[in-house]
Tab-separated table of C-alpha atoms and ligand atoms in Angstrom:
chain	number	residue	atom	x	y	z
A	1	UNK	CA	19.464	7.946	10.168
A	2	UNK	CA	20.152	4.858	12.240
A	3	UNK	CA	22.245	2.129	10.653
A	4	UNK	CA	20.223	0.270	8.058
A	5	UNK	CA	20.839	-2.704	5.853
A	6	UNK	CA	22.467	-1.789	2.539
A	7	UNK	CA	19.426	-2.841	0.477
A	8	UNK	CA	17.164	-0.583	2.572
A	9	UNK	CA	19.596	2.309	2.079
A	10	UNK	CA	19.586	1.785	-1.697
A	11	UNK	CA	15.774	1.688	-1.696
A	12	UNK	CA	15.687	4.959	0.284
A	13	UNK	CA	18.126	6.414	-2.237
A	14	UNK	CA	15.669	5.579	-5.007
A	15	UNK	CA	18.090	3.212	-6.733
A	16	UNK	CA	15.913	0.109	-6.736
A	17	UNK	CA	13.464	-1.876	-4.628
A	18	UNK	CA	15.067	-3.810	-1.769
A	19	UNK	CA	14.975	-6.973	-3.828
A	20	UNK	CA	16.438	-5.172	-6.844
A	21	UNK	CA	19.119	-3.747	-4.565
A	22	UNK	CA	20.058	-7.246	-3.430
A	23	UNK	CA	20.681	-8.154	-7.057
A	24	UNK	CA	22.916	-5.100	-7.518
A	25	UNK	CA	24.829	-6.016	-4.353
A	26	UNK	CA	25.223	-9.645	-5.437
A	27	UNK	CA	26.381	-8.426	-8.840
A	28	UNK	CA	29.242	-6.588	-7.144
A	29	UNK	CA	28.020	-3.199	-8.379
A	30	UNK	CA	27.729	-1.544	-4.966
A	31	UNK	CA	30.582	-0.175	-2.869
A	32	UNK	CA	30.540	1.249	0.652
A	33	UNK	CA	33.418	3.611	1.403
A	34	UNK	CA	35.242	2.041	-1.518
A	35	UNK	CA	34.802	-1.569	-0.364
A	36	UNK	CA	32.429	-4.016	-2.090
A	37	UNK	CA	29.056	-4.052	-0.292
A	38	UNK	CA	27.626	-7.349	0.956
A	39	UNK	CA	24.028	-8.432	1.604
A	40	UNK	CA	24.684	-8.158	5.351
A	41	UNK	CA	26.452	-4.783	5.220
A	42	UNK	CA	24.904	-2.056	7.390
A	43	UNK	CA	25.368	1.621	6.578
A	44	UNK	CA	24.654	5.002	8.152
A	45	UNK	CA	24.189	8.399	6.520
A	46	UNK	CA	27.910	9.282	6.862
A	47	UNK	CA	28.899	6.271	4.691
A	48	UNK	CA	29.639	6.773	1.011
A	49	UNK	CA	27.571	4.348	-1.040
A	50	UNK	CA	28.164	4.065	-4.777
A	51	UNK	CA	26.442	2.055	-7.491
A	52	UNK	CA	28.511	1.524	-10.639
A	53	UNK	CA	30.785	4.261	-9.301
A	54	UNK	CA	27.941	6.766	-8.925
A	55	UNK	CA	27.011	8.217	-5.530
A	56	UNK	CA	23.685	6.975	-4.128
A	57	UNK	CA	22.224	9.652	-1.875
A	58	UNK	CA	19.285	9.326	0.506
A	59	UNK	CA	16.075	10.969	-0.599
A	60	UNK	CA	13.834	12.737	1.894
A	61	UNK	CA	10.966	10.601	3.131
A	62	UNK	CA	7.837	11.165	1.074
A	63	UNK	CA	4.197	10.233	1.701
A	64	UNK	CA	1.619	10.529	-1.036
A	65	UNK	CA	-2.122	9.872	-1.133
A	66	UNK	CA	-3.388	8.944	-4.598
A	67	UNK	CA	-6.974	8.728	-5.779
A	68	UNK	CA	-6.416	5.603	-7.833
A	69	UNK	CA	-8.539	5.511	-10.968
A	70	UNK	CA	-9.733	2.262	-12.536
A	71	UNK	CA	-7.474	0.627	-15.116
A	72	UNK	CA	-4.073	1.167	-13.492
A	73	UNK	CA	-2.189	-1.572	-11.690
A	74	UNK	CA	-0.926	-1.294	-8.110
A	75	UNK	CA	2.703	-2.172	-8.586
A	76	UNK	CA	5.909	-0.306	-9.242
A	77	UNK	CA	6.564	-2.061	-12.546
A	78	UNK	CA	4.177	-4.174	-14.601
A	79	UNK	CA	5.681	-6.987	-16.677
A	80	UNK	CA	2.795	-6.571	-19.149
A	81	UNK	CA	3.632	-2.895	-19.582
A	82	UNK	CA	0.300	-1.611	-18.268
A	83	UNK	CA	0.061	1.821	-16.640
A	84	UNK	CA	0.902	1.685	-12.936
A	85	UNK	CA	0.026	3.837	-9.945
A	86	UNK	CA	3.690	4.868	-9.809
A	87	UNK	CA	3.391	6.284	-13.356
A	88	UNK	CA	0.611	8.551	-12.062
A	89	UNK	CA	2.674	9.991	-9.215
A	90	UNK	CA	5.302	12.256	-10.694
A	91	UNK	CA	7.311	12.768	-7.512
A	92	UNK	CA	11.018	13.459	-7.092
A	93	UNK	CA	11.278	10.580	-4.596
A	94	UNK	CA	10.714	7.005	-5.644
A	95	UNK	CA	7.511	6.163	-3.784
A	96	UNK	CA	5.874	2.748	-3.931
A	97	UNK	CA	2.352	1.628	-2.993
A	98	UNK	CA	1.474	0.337	0.470
A	99	UNK	CA	-0.704	-2.706	-0.074
A	100	UNK	CA	-2.752	-3.232	-3.166
A	101	UNK	CA	-5.972	-2.327	-4.907
A	102	UNK	CA	-7.229	-4.445	-7.804
A	103	UNK	CA	-6.855	-2.970	-11.288
A	104	UNK	CA	-10.587	-2.172	-11.470
A	105	UNK	CA	-10.820	-0.841	-7.885
A	106	UNK	CA	-10.698	2.922	-7.371
A	107	UNK	CA	-9.888	4.986	-4.307
A	108	UNK	CA	-7.449	5.861	-1.572
A	109	UNK	CA	-3.948	4.470	-1.977
A	110	UNK	CA	-0.906	5.476	0.035
A	111	UNK	CA	2.546	5.536	-1.570
A	112	UNK	CA	5.789	6.132	0.264
A	113	UNK	CA	9.528	5.510	0.265
A	114	UNK	CA	9.406	4.979	4.044
A	115	UNK	CA	9.893	1.223	4.040
A	116	UNK	CA	9.538	0.931	7.777
A	117	UNK	CA	6.153	2.650	7.923
A	118	UNK	CA	4.963	0.788	4.816
A	119	UNK	CA	5.873	-2.507	6.438
A	120	UNK	CA	4.059	-1.583	9.656
A	121	UNK	CA	0.901	-0.408	7.901
A	122	UNK	CA	0.757	-3.515	5.725
A	123	UNK	CA	1.214	-5.834	8.729
A	124	UNK	CA	-2.048	-7.497	9.824
A	125	UNK	CA	-1.137	-6.935	13.465
A	126	UNK	CA	-1.644	-3.173	13.181
A	127	UNK	CA	-5.157	-3.554	11.777
A	128	UNK	CA	-5.257	-0.416	9.653
A	129	UNK	CA	-8.855	0.587	8.961
A	130	UNK	CA	-10.012	0.484	5.352
A	131	UNK	CA	-13.451	1.607	4.206
A	132	UNK	CA	-14.884	0.244	0.957
A	133	UNK	CA	-18.023	1.148	-0.975
A	134	UNK	CA	-19.242	-1.623	-3.236
A	135	UNK	CA	-21.910	-1.801	-5.907
A	136	UNK	CA	-23.159	-5.361	-5.965
A	137	UNK	CA	-25.504	-7.597	-7.872
A	138	UNK	CA	-28.887	-7.809	-6.165
A	139	UNK	CA	-29.792	-6.060	-2.943
A	140	UNK	CA	-28.252	-7.606	0.178
A	141	UNK	CA	-30.756	-8.509	2.898
A	142	UNK	CA	-30.248	-7.757	6.573
A	143	UNK	CA	-29.241	-11.417	6.988
A	144	UNK	CA	-26.556	-11.087	4.303
A	145	UNK	CA	-25.180	-7.999	6.063
A	146	UNK	CA	-25.238	-9.880	9.352
A	147	UNK	CA	-23.316	-12.770	7.749
A	148	UNK	CA	-20.678	-10.305	6.559
A	149	UNK	CA	-20.385	-8.818	10.047
A	150	UNK	CA	-20.020	-12.199	11.691
A	151	UNK	CA	-17.420	-13.338	9.163
A	152	UNK	CA	-17.421	-15.554	6.086
A	153	UNK	CA	-15.092	-18.425	5.354
A	154	UNK	CA	-12.289	-17.605	2.923
A	155	UNK	CA	-9.406	-20.041	2.447
A	156	UNK	CA	-10.721	-22.183	5.332
A	157	UNK	CA	-10.542	-19.264	7.722
A	158	UNK	CA	-13.266	-16.903	8.902
A	159	UNK	CA	-12.847	-13.220	8.123
A	160	UNK	CA	-12.464	-10.958	11.144
A	161	UNK	CA	-15.541	-8.967	12.174
A	162	UNK	CA	-16.385	-6.056	9.872
A	163	UNK	CA	-18.824	-3.187	9.963
A	164	UNK	CA	-21.323	-3.554	7.141
A	165	UNK	CA	-24.144	-1.200	6.224
A	166	UNK	CA	-26.402	-0.527	3.289
A	167	UNK	CA	-25.735	2.747	1.467
A	168	UNK	CA	-28.569	2.337	-1.034
A	169	UNK	CA	-30.144	-0.343	-3.232
A	170	UNK	CA	-27.336	-2.718	-4.247
A	171	UNK	CA	-24.755	-0.603	-2.435
A	172	UNK	CA	-22.903	-1.529	0.719
A	173	UNK	CA	-20.119	-0.109	2.834
A	174	UNK	CA	-17.652	-2.433	4.537
A	175	UNK	CA	-15.109	-1.383	7.141
A	176	UNK	CA	-12.249	-3.869	7.355
A	177	UNK	CA	-9.136	-4.262	9.432
A	178	UNK	CA	-7.784	-7.167	7.431
A	179	UNK	CA	-6.309	-7.094	3.959
A	180	UNK	CA	-6.599	-10.516	2.374
A	181	UNK	CA	-6.392	-10.921	-1.378
A	182	UNK	CA	-9.565	-9.688	-3.161
A	183	UNK	CA	-11.160	-9.777	0.273
A	184	UNK	CA	-14.139	-7.509	-0.324
A	185	UNK	CA	-15.037	-9.124	-3.631
A	186	UNK	CA	-14.719	-12.605	-2.172
A	187	UNK	CA	-16.744	-11.731	0.941
A	188	UNK	CA	-19.603	-10.259	-1.064
A	189	UNK	CA	-19.549	-13.117	-3.551
A	190	UNK	CA	-19.705	-15.542	-0.605
A	191	UNK	CA	-23.017	-14.021	0.559
A	192	UNK	CA	-24.450	-14.137	-2.970
A	193	UNK	CA	-23.798	-10.546	-4.092
A	194	UNK	CA	-20.869	-10.325	-6.500
A	195	UNK	CA	-19.241	-6.892	-6.695
A	196	UNK	CA	-19.771	-4.902	-9.881
A	197	UNK	CA	-17.675	-1.921	-8.800
A	198	UNK	CA	-15.447	-1.232	-5.803
A	199	UNK	CA	-14.133	1.991	-4.300
A	200	UNK	CA	-11.965	2.555	-1.209
A	201	UNK	CA	-13.188	5.772	0.363
A	202	UNK	CA	-10.818	5.777	3.325
A	203	UNK	CA	-7.455	4.295	4.277
A	204	UNK	CA	-6.056	4.661	7.803
A	205	UNK	CA	-8.189	7.743	8.365
A	206	UNK	CA	-7.174	9.363	5.050
A	207	UNK	CA	-10.075	10.392	2.826
A	208	UNK	CA	-10.108	11.502	-0.800
A	209	UNK	CA	-11.549	14.922	-0.063
A	210	UNK	CA	-10.474	17.338	-2.810
A	211	UNK	CA	-8.789	14.660	-4.939
A	212	UNK	CA	-10.184	13.815	-8.369
A	213	UNK	CA	-9.487	10.304	-9.761
A	214	UNK	CA	-5.843	10.227	-10.853
A	215	UNK	CA	-4.852	13.154	-8.616
A	216	UNK	CA	-2.510	12.912	-5.627
A	217	UNK	CA	-1.207	15.039	-2.786
A	218	UNK	CA	1.541	14.945	-0.198
A	219	UNK	CA	0.401	14.079	3.299
A	220	UNK	CA	0.552	16.861	5.869
A	221	UNK	CA	3.093	16.364	8.680
A	222	UNK	CA	0.267	15.805	11.189
A	223	UNK	CA	-1.119	13.028	8.981
A	224	UNK	CA	2.266	11.314	8.838
A	225	UNK	CA	2.572	11.630	12.620
A	226	UNK	CA	-0.855	10.034	13.015
A	227	UNK	CA	0.094	7.126	10.745
A	228	UNK	CA	3.258	6.584	12.766
A	229	UNK	CA	1.357	6.492	16.015
B	1	URA	N1	-10.817	-6.106	-1.773
B	1	URA	C1	-10.928	-6.472	-3.062
B	1	URA	O1	-11.586	-7.448	-3.389
B	1	URA	N2	-10.299	-5.739	-3.982
B	1	URA	C2	-9.577	-4.628	-3.701
B	1	URA	O2	-9.038	-3.992	-4.597
B	1	URA	C3	-9.470	-4.260	-2.352
B	1	URA	C4	-10.102	-5.022	-1.404
């Protein structure tokens, strides 16, 4: 492992999120080779990092695809105590979701402890492809689909071009490369067809084939390599 910031190391060791790790460091609870760790301390795998005197060891990188069911929140910890996607993934490594699906949205969600890849995939610049299937009120006309393709105004800014097609009466598929908050619901509401149910069938080329709602699997090495590229 190259040298990384102490908070990133602690996150990779499954101790806390990066932000949580900063709190531990500020609280003076982290040592590196016996010396108090600082927010700007960098460490490598040969360094001995301890939290409250206990060794913090790096976990192997893990990549998980979850078929998120409705009714669970996409966060690592919910202040309201609701069930989270992390509760569903009983994995030895502490994996956290990449991006977000609304509590009522179902479908493909990636979780990982690879902070670098998570950051890259979530960055708008890399334009990860996401495919959504929406049930909507009414039956969108060709003009409504065309409006979606051309872009609708959200927060004073047009959405980037999307692929939009009808799957059946009151059912549309949207292929997006952006990831703005509640984007699909807001786009469909903007063309007069509020979403009644939303499912993400594909994320960065990963489909839910063979995964029931609530089930998850590790990615294959070739899938991880593809995400990295
Ligand atoms: N767009 C939404 O509106 N909700 C989601 O959960 C994902 C995309």
